[in-house]
Amino acid sequence: LEVAKKMKQFNIDRRTEPVIAIGGGVCLDVVGLASALFRRRTPYIRVPTTALSYVDASVGAKNGCNFGGSKNRLGTYVPPCAALLDCEFFATQESRDVANGIAEMAKMAIMKSEELFCL
């Protein structure tokens, strides 16, 4: 709700001013949920900064947030109006975190696309 409060403070015009979310998966999910709820769907742009969020942001439409001690109890299926992907952010991460992102890509390839899996 804090994100929605800030959107109200800035008097966001939901038709012409998308919200820009820059960060990892939790940040992108929180802003995505707030944007979906604020004035019944304010557009937002995802700018992922981690390898894992890079994968999710590039293909995902869901936003899930923990609530009441349980994982992903609040959420929506509202895609961003854009996702700005810059792999330069990978240079700021530990190699283990980049490997987690690559594993997520492999998982999606196995499940969704023979063509992607064969790359």
Coordinates of C-alpha atoms in Angstrom, one line a residue, residues 9-64:
Q9 CA 0.9 11.7 -3.8
F10 CA 2.6 12.1 -7.2
N11 CA -0.9 12.4 -8.8
I12 CA -0.1 9.7 -11.4
D13 CA -2.2 10.0 -14.5
R14 CA -3.1 6.3 -15.2
R15 CA -3.6 6.9 -18.9
T16 CA -0.3 8.7 -19.8
E17 CA 2.2 8.1 -17.0
P18 CA 3.3 4.6 -16.4
V19 CA 5.1 3.7 -13.2
I20 CA 8.7 2.5 -13.6
A21 CA 9.8 -0.3 -11.3
I22 CA 13.6 -0.8 -11.2
G23 CA 14.9 -3.7 -9.1
G24 CA 14.8 -7.4 -8.4
G25 CA 11.8 -9.7 -8.3
V26 CA 10.2 -8.5 -5.1
C27 CA 10.4 -4.9 -6.1
L28 CA 8.9 -5.7 -9.5
D29 CA 6.1 -7.7 -8.0
V30 CA 5.2 -5.1 -5.4
V31 CA 5.1 -2.3 -7.9
G32 CA 3.2 -4.5 -10.4
L33 CA 0.5 -5.4 -7.8
A34 CA 0.2 -1.7 -6.7
S35 CA -0.1 -0.6 -10.3
A36 CA -2.8 -3.2 -11.0
L37 CA -4.8 -2.0 -8.1
F38 CA -4.3 1.7 -8.3
R39 CA -7.2 3.3 -10.1
R40 CA -8.0 -0.1 -11.5
R41 CA -4.9 -0.7 -13.6
T42 CA -2.2 1.9 -14.0
P43 CA 0.4 0.9 -16.6
Y44 CA 3.9 0.1 -15.4
I45 CA 7.3 -0.7 -16.8
R46 CA 9.6 -3.3 -15.5
V47 CA 13.4 -2.8 -15.4
P48 CA 14.8 -5.9 -13.8
T49 CA 18.3 -5.7 -12.2
T50 CA 18.9 -9.4 -11.3
A51 CA 19.3 -12.4 -13.6
L52 CA 16.3 -14.1 -12.1
S53 CA 14.0 -11.1 -12.3
Y54 CA 15.3 -10.5 -15.9
V55 CA 13.8 -13.9 -16.9
D56 CA 10.5 -13.3 -15.1
A57 CA 10.1 -9.8 -16.3
S58 CA 10.8 -10.8 -19.9
V59 CA 7.9 -13.3 -20.1
G60 CA 5.8 -13.0 -17.0
A61 CA 2.5 -11.3 -16.4
K62 CA 1.9 -12.3 -12.8
N63 CA 2.6 -10.3 -9.7
G64 CA 2.6 -12.1 -6.4

